Coordinates of C-alpha atoms in Angstrom, one line a residue:
Chain A
M1 CA 10.3 -2.2 -30.2
G2 CA 9.5 -5.9 -30.5
K3 CA 8.8 -7.0 -26.9
Y4 CA 7.0 -3.8 -26.1
D5 CA 4.6 -4.1 -28.9
R6 CA 1.6 -5.0 -26.7
N7 CA 2.2 -2.1 -24.6
M8 CA 0.9 0.0 -27.6
N9 CA -1.4 2.0 -27.5
T10 CA -1.9 2.0 -23.8
L11 CA 1.5 3.9 -23.8
S12 CA 2.7 5.8 -26.8
K13 CA 5.9 4.8 -28.3
E14 CA 7.5 7.8 -26.8
E15 CA 6.2 7.1 -23.3
N16 CA 7.4 3.5 -23.5
E17 CA 10.9 4.5 -24.6
S18 CA 11.1 7.0 -21.8
L19 CA 10.5 4.4 -19.3
K20 CA 14.2 3.0 -19.7
N21 CA 15.3 6.4 -18.2
F22 CA 13.6 6.0 -15.1
K23 CA 14.9 4.6 -11.7
I24 CA 12.5 3.0 -9.4
C25 CA 13.2 1.8 -5.9
V26 CA 11.1 -1.2 -4.5
V27 CA 11.5 -1.6 -0.9
G28 CA 10.7 -5.3 0.0
C29 CA 10.9 -8.2 -2.2
G30 CA 8.3 -10.6 -0.8
G31 CA 4.7 -11.0 -1.6
I32 CA 4.0 -7.7 -3.1
G33 CA 7.5 -6.7 -4.2
G34 CA 8.1 -9.8 -6.3
Y35 CA 5.0 -9.1 -8.5
V36 CA 5.9 -5.2 -8.5
I37 CA 9.4 -6.1 -9.7
E38 CA 8.0 -8.4 -12.4
M39 CA 5.7 -5.8 -13.8
L40 CA 8.2 -3.0 -13.7
G41 CA 10.8 -5.2 -15.5
R42 CA 8.4 -6.2 -18.1
L43 CA 7.3 -2.5 -18.7
G44 CA 10.9 -1.8 -19.3
I45 CA 11.8 0.5 -16.4
G46 CA 15.6 0.9 -17.0
Y47 CA 16.9 0.9 -13.4
I48 CA 15.3 -0.9 -10.6
T49 CA 16.8 -1.0 -7.1
V50 CA 15.2 -4.0 -5.0
I51 CA 15.8 -4.0 -1.2
D52 CA 15.2 -6.8 1.0
G53 CA 17.4 -8.3 3.8
D54 CA 15.7 -11.5 3.9
V55 CA 16.1 -15.0 2.5
F56 CA 13.2 -17.1 1.1
E57 CA 11.8 -19.7 3.5
E58 CA 9.1 -22.2 3.0
T59 CA 6.4 -20.1 4.4
N60 CA 6.8 -17.8 1.5
L61 CA 5.8 -20.3 -1.0
N62 CA 2.0 -19.7 -0.8
R63 CA 2.3 -16.3 -2.3
Q64 CA 5.7 -14.9 -3.1
I65 CA 6.3 -15.2 -6.9
L66 CA 10.1 -15.2 -6.6
S67 CA 10.1 -18.0 -4.0
N68 CA 10.2 -21.7 -5.3
S69 CA 11.9 -25.0 -4.4
Q70 CA 15.2 -23.7 -5.9
T71 CA 15.3 -20.4 -4.2
I72 CA 14.7 -21.4 -0.4
G73 CA 17.4 -20.0 1.7
K74 CA 18.5 -17.5 -1.2
S75 CA 18.5 -13.8 -0.8
K76 CA 15.1 -12.3 -2.1
A77 CA 16.9 -9.2 -3.6
Q78 CA 19.3 -11.2 -5.5
T79 CA 16.8 -13.7 -6.6
A80 CA 14.8 -10.7 -8.0
R81 CA 17.8 -9.7 -9.9
E82 CA 18.8 -13.1 -11.4
R83 CA 15.0 -13.4 -12.5
M84 CA 14.9 -10.0 -14.3
K85 CA 18.1 -10.9 -16.2
L86 CA 16.0 -13.6 -17.8
V87 CA 12.9 -11.7 -18.1
N88 CA 14.3 -8.5 -19.5
P89 CA 18.1 -8.4 -20.0
D90 CA 17.9 -4.7 -21.2
I91 CA 17.0 -3.3 -17.7
Y92 CA 19.4 -3.1 -14.7
V93 CA 18.4 -4.4 -11.3
N94 CA 20.4 -3.1 -8.3
A95 CA 19.9 -5.7 -5.5
V96 CA 20.5 -4.5 -2.1
F97 CA 20.6 -7.6 0.5
S98 CA 19.9 -5.6 3.6
H99 CA 16.8 -4.2 5.4
L100 CA 16.0 -0.5 4.9
N101 CA 16.4 1.5 8.3
G102 CA 16.8 5.1 9.5
E103 CA 20.6 4.7 8.9
N104 CA 20.9 3.4 5.4
G105 CA 17.5 4.7 4.1
M106 CA 18.8 8.2 2.5
E107 CA 21.7 6.6 0.9
L108 CA 19.7 3.7 -0.8
I109 CA 16.8 5.7 -1.6
K110 CA 18.2 9.1 -3.3
G111 CA 18.6 9.1 -7.1
H112 CA 15.5 7.4 -7.9
H113 CA 12.4 8.9 -9.6
L114 CA 9.9 7.1 -7.4
V115 CA 9.6 4.5 -4.6
I116 CA 7.4 1.4 -4.1
D117 CA 6.4 0.5 -0.7
A118 CA 6.3 -3.3 -0.7
L119 CA 7.2 -3.6 3.0
D120 CA 5.4 -5.7 5.5
D121 CA 5.7 -3.6 8.7
V122 CA 4.2 -0.4 9.6
E123 CA 7.2 1.0 11.4
T124 CA 9.6 0.8 8.5
R125 CA 6.9 2.4 6.4
F126 CA 7.0 5.6 8.5
I127 CA 10.8 5.6 8.0
L128 CA 10.3 5.2 4.2
Q129 CA 7.5 8.1 4.3
D130 CA 9.9 10.3 6.0
I131 CA 12.9 9.6 3.6
C132 CA 10.6 10.2 0.5
E133 CA 9.4 13.4 2.2
K134 CA 12.9 14.6 2.5
L135 CA 14.0 13.7 -0.9
G136 CA 10.8 15.0 -2.6
L137 CA 9.8 11.5 -4.0
P138 CA 6.6 10.1 -4.8
L139 CA 5.7 6.9 -2.8
I140 CA 3.3 4.2 -3.8
H141 CA 2.0 2.5 -0.8
G142 CA 0.3 -1.0 -0.9
A143 CA -0.5 -3.2 2.1
I144 CA -2.3 -6.7 2.4
A145 CA -3.9 -8.7 5.0
G146 CA -6.3 -11.8 4.2
W147 CA -8.9 -10.9 1.7
Y148 CA -8.2 -7.2 2.1
G149 CA -5.7 -4.7 0.7
Q150 CA -5.1 -1.0 0.4
V151 CA -3.2 1.4 -1.9
T152 CA -2.4 5.1 -2.0
T153 CA -0.1 7.4 -3.9
I154 CA 1.8 9.7 -1.5
F155 CA 3.6 12.8 -2.7
P156 CA 5.8 14.9 -0.6
G157 CA 3.7 16.9 2.0
D158 CA 0.8 14.6 1.9
K159 CA 2.0 12.2 4.9
T160 CA -0.9 10.0 3.9
L161 CA 0.3 7.2 6.1
D162 CA -0.4 9.5 9.2
F163 CA -4.1 8.8 8.3
L164 CA -3.7 5.2 7.5
Y165 CA -2.1 4.0 10.5
K166 CA -3.5 6.2 13.6
K167 CA -1.5 4.1 16.0
R168 CA 2.1 4.0 14.4
T169 CA 3.2 0.8 16.0
T170 CA -0.1 -1.0 15.2
K171 CA 0.2 -4.6 14.1
G172 CA -2.1 -5.3 11.0
I173 CA -4.7 -7.8 10.8
E174 CA -2.5 -10.0 8.5
R175 CA -1.0 -11.2 11.9
K176 CA -4.3 -13.1 12.4
L177 CA -5.5 -13.5 8.8
G178 CA -2.2 -14.4 7.0
N179 CA -1.8 -13.5 3.5
P180 CA -3.0 -15.8 0.5
S181 CA -1.7 -16.0 -3.0
F182 CA -4.2 -13.4 -4.8
A183 CA -3.7 -10.5 -2.3
P184 CA -0.2 -9.5 -3.3
A185 CA -0.7 -9.9 -7.0
L186 CA -3.6 -7.6 -6.9
I187 CA -2.3 -4.9 -4.7
G188 CA 1.2 -4.9 -6.5
S189 CA -0.6 -4.6 -9.9
I190 CA -2.5 -1.6 -8.8
Q191 CA 0.7 0.0 -7.3
V192 CA 2.5 -0.4 -10.6
S193 CA -0.5 1.2 -12.5
E194 CA -0.1 4.0 -10.2
A195 CA 3.8 4.3 -10.6
L196 CA 3.3 4.1 -14.3
K197 CA 0.8 7.1 -14.3
V198 CA 3.0 9.0 -12.0
L199 CA 6.0 8.6 -14.6
I200 CA 4.1 9.5 -17.7
R201 CA 2.1 12.2 -16.0
R202 CA -1.3 11.0 -17.3
G203 CA -4.3 9.5 -15.8
E204 CA -5.9 9.7 -12.3
V205 CA -3.8 8.6 -9.3
L206 CA -4.8 7.8 -5.8
R207 CA -3.4 10.9 -4.3
K208 CA -5.0 11.8 -0.8
K209 CA -7.2 8.8 -1.5
I210 CA -7.0 5.2 -0.2
L211 CA -8.3 2.4 -2.3
Y212 CA -9.5 -0.2 0.1
I213 CA -10.2 -3.5 -1.3
D214 CA -12.3 -6.3 0.1
T215 CA -12.2 -9.4 -2.0
F216 CA -14.5 -11.3 0.3
A217 CA -17.3 -8.9 -0.1
Q218 CA -15.8 -7.9 -3.4
E219 CA -16.1 -4.3 -2.6
Y220 CA -13.8 -1.4 -3.7
E221 CA -13.9 1.5 -1.8
I222 CA -12.0 4.8 -2.4
V223 CA -12.0 7.0 0.7
E224 CA -10.9 10.6 0.1
F225 CA -9.1 12.5 2.7
F226 CA -9.6 16.3 2.6
Chain B
M1 CA -28.4 10.2 12.7
I2 CA -24.9 9.1 12.3
K3 CA -23.9 6.6 9.6
V4 CA -21.1 4.2 10.6
K5 CA -19.4 2.3 7.8
L6 CA -17.4 -0.6 9.0
F7 CA -15.0 -2.3 6.8
A8 CA -13.1 -5.9 6.6
T9 CA -12.9 -7.7 9.9
F10 CA -15.0 -5.0 11.8
R11 CA -18.0 -6.6 10.0
N12 CA -17.4 -9.8 11.6
G13 CA -20.6 -10.3 13.8
R14 CA -21.7 -6.8 12.7
E15 CA -23.7 -5.1 9.9
K16 CA -21.4 -3.3 7.3
E17 CA -23.5 -0.1 8.0
I18 CA -24.8 0.8 11.4
H19 CA -26.8 3.9 12.2
F20 CA -26.7 5.8 15.7
E21 CA -29.0 8.4 17.0
Y22 CA -27.4 11.7 17.1
Y23 CA -27.0 13.7 20.4
E24 CA -25.0 16.6 21.1
G25 CA -21.4 15.9 21.7
I26 CA -21.3 12.4 20.7
T27 CA -17.6 11.3 19.9
G28 CA -15.9 8.6 18.0
R29 CA -14.8 7.2 21.2
E30 CA -18.3 6.7 22.3
I31 CA -19.3 5.1 19.1
I32 CA -16.7 2.5 19.1
E33 CA -17.4 1.7 22.6
K34 CA -20.9 1.1 21.6
L35 CA -19.8 -1.2 18.8
G36 CA -17.4 -3.1 21.2
I37 CA -14.3 -2.0 19.1
K38 CA -11.1 -0.9 20.9
E39 CA -9.3 2.1 19.9
E40 CA -6.1 0.3 19.1
E41 CA -8.0 -2.0 16.7
V42 CA -8.7 1.1 14.6
A43 CA -6.2 2.2 11.9
I44 CA -8.5 4.6 10.0
F45 CA -10.9 6.7 11.6
I46 CA -12.5 9.3 9.5
V47 CA -15.7 11.5 9.6
N48 CA -16.9 12.9 6.3
G49 CA -13.5 12.3 4.7
R50 CA -11.7 14.0 7.5
D51 CA -9.3 12.5 10.1
K52 CA -10.7 13.2 13.7
K53 CA -9.5 12.7 17.2
W54 CA -11.5 10.2 19.3
D55 CA -12.8 12.8 21.8
E56 CA -13.9 15.4 19.1
P57 CA -17.6 15.8 18.9
I58 CA -19.2 14.5 15.7
E59 CA -22.0 16.4 13.8
D60 CA -25.4 15.2 12.9
E61 CA -25.8 13.3 9.6
A62 CA -22.1 12.5 9.5
T63 CA -20.6 9.5 8.1
V64 CA -18.1 7.8 10.0
S65 CA -15.7 5.1 8.5
L66 CA -13.6 2.5 10.5
F67 CA -10.9 0.5 9.0
P68 CA -8.9 -2.0 10.7
P69 CA -4.8 -1.9 10.0
V70 CA -3.7 -3.8 7.0
G71 CA 0.1 -4.0 7.1
G72 CA 1.4 -7.0 5.3
G73 CA 3.3 -7.2 2.3

């Protein structure tokens, strides 16, 4: 066990061992995605597909854990794979250096047990929700803007994004507020805790509920949808 | 009385909770007009936990929650 000792007894030994048999797809390897991949890898999720068609640029340095002076200009997805080889060589990271879209989405997502939304645009999130719906997969949504962030766990049939983005093409307030360092780490952490609970089938998840976080007012509001 | 809860940037220059006198037929569209918020600025508009259309009447004693879109990653 060794490296997973400190997961005990948050997880049972059997639960921790079972994590190596799961396949998770993380869509987006930027702010949220970088932290999510780190945490999934350290938990010991056996197979992680990481999807991102971007390379790192200077404006990513304020918040994206995988970006640094050495990785500027490099593929975000491939950088994630390289890092995970060092962090946890027992897991496999499948790096996909392209953006998810309506054409490649089904092929890229099928075969996983769970999907994490670490995207930064609303339009692709709806494509992802549709794909997960068709494939019958749970989708853990997270998004950030300035001091704010939100998380929800979407099961097939829920279509929760339809409630969260009333106007599908809406630009988020992050266009005005940017994204500081703490927001992706915070939201990514909560998404990983949700993913873990879905996999081990224990604990309360944010299904048909949205956790809306305001770190400026330090308020944490759970809004339920009926 | 209708309670309106505002979140995130909707609080800029406004209280976080605002109360409106109820009258028959009052809608979400009328409420956001009174608040000076445009429809396209609202991502989540729920009344007592339920998604509503802008022109649906809101019942007395309802709680309305308005959230701006958060879409970054």
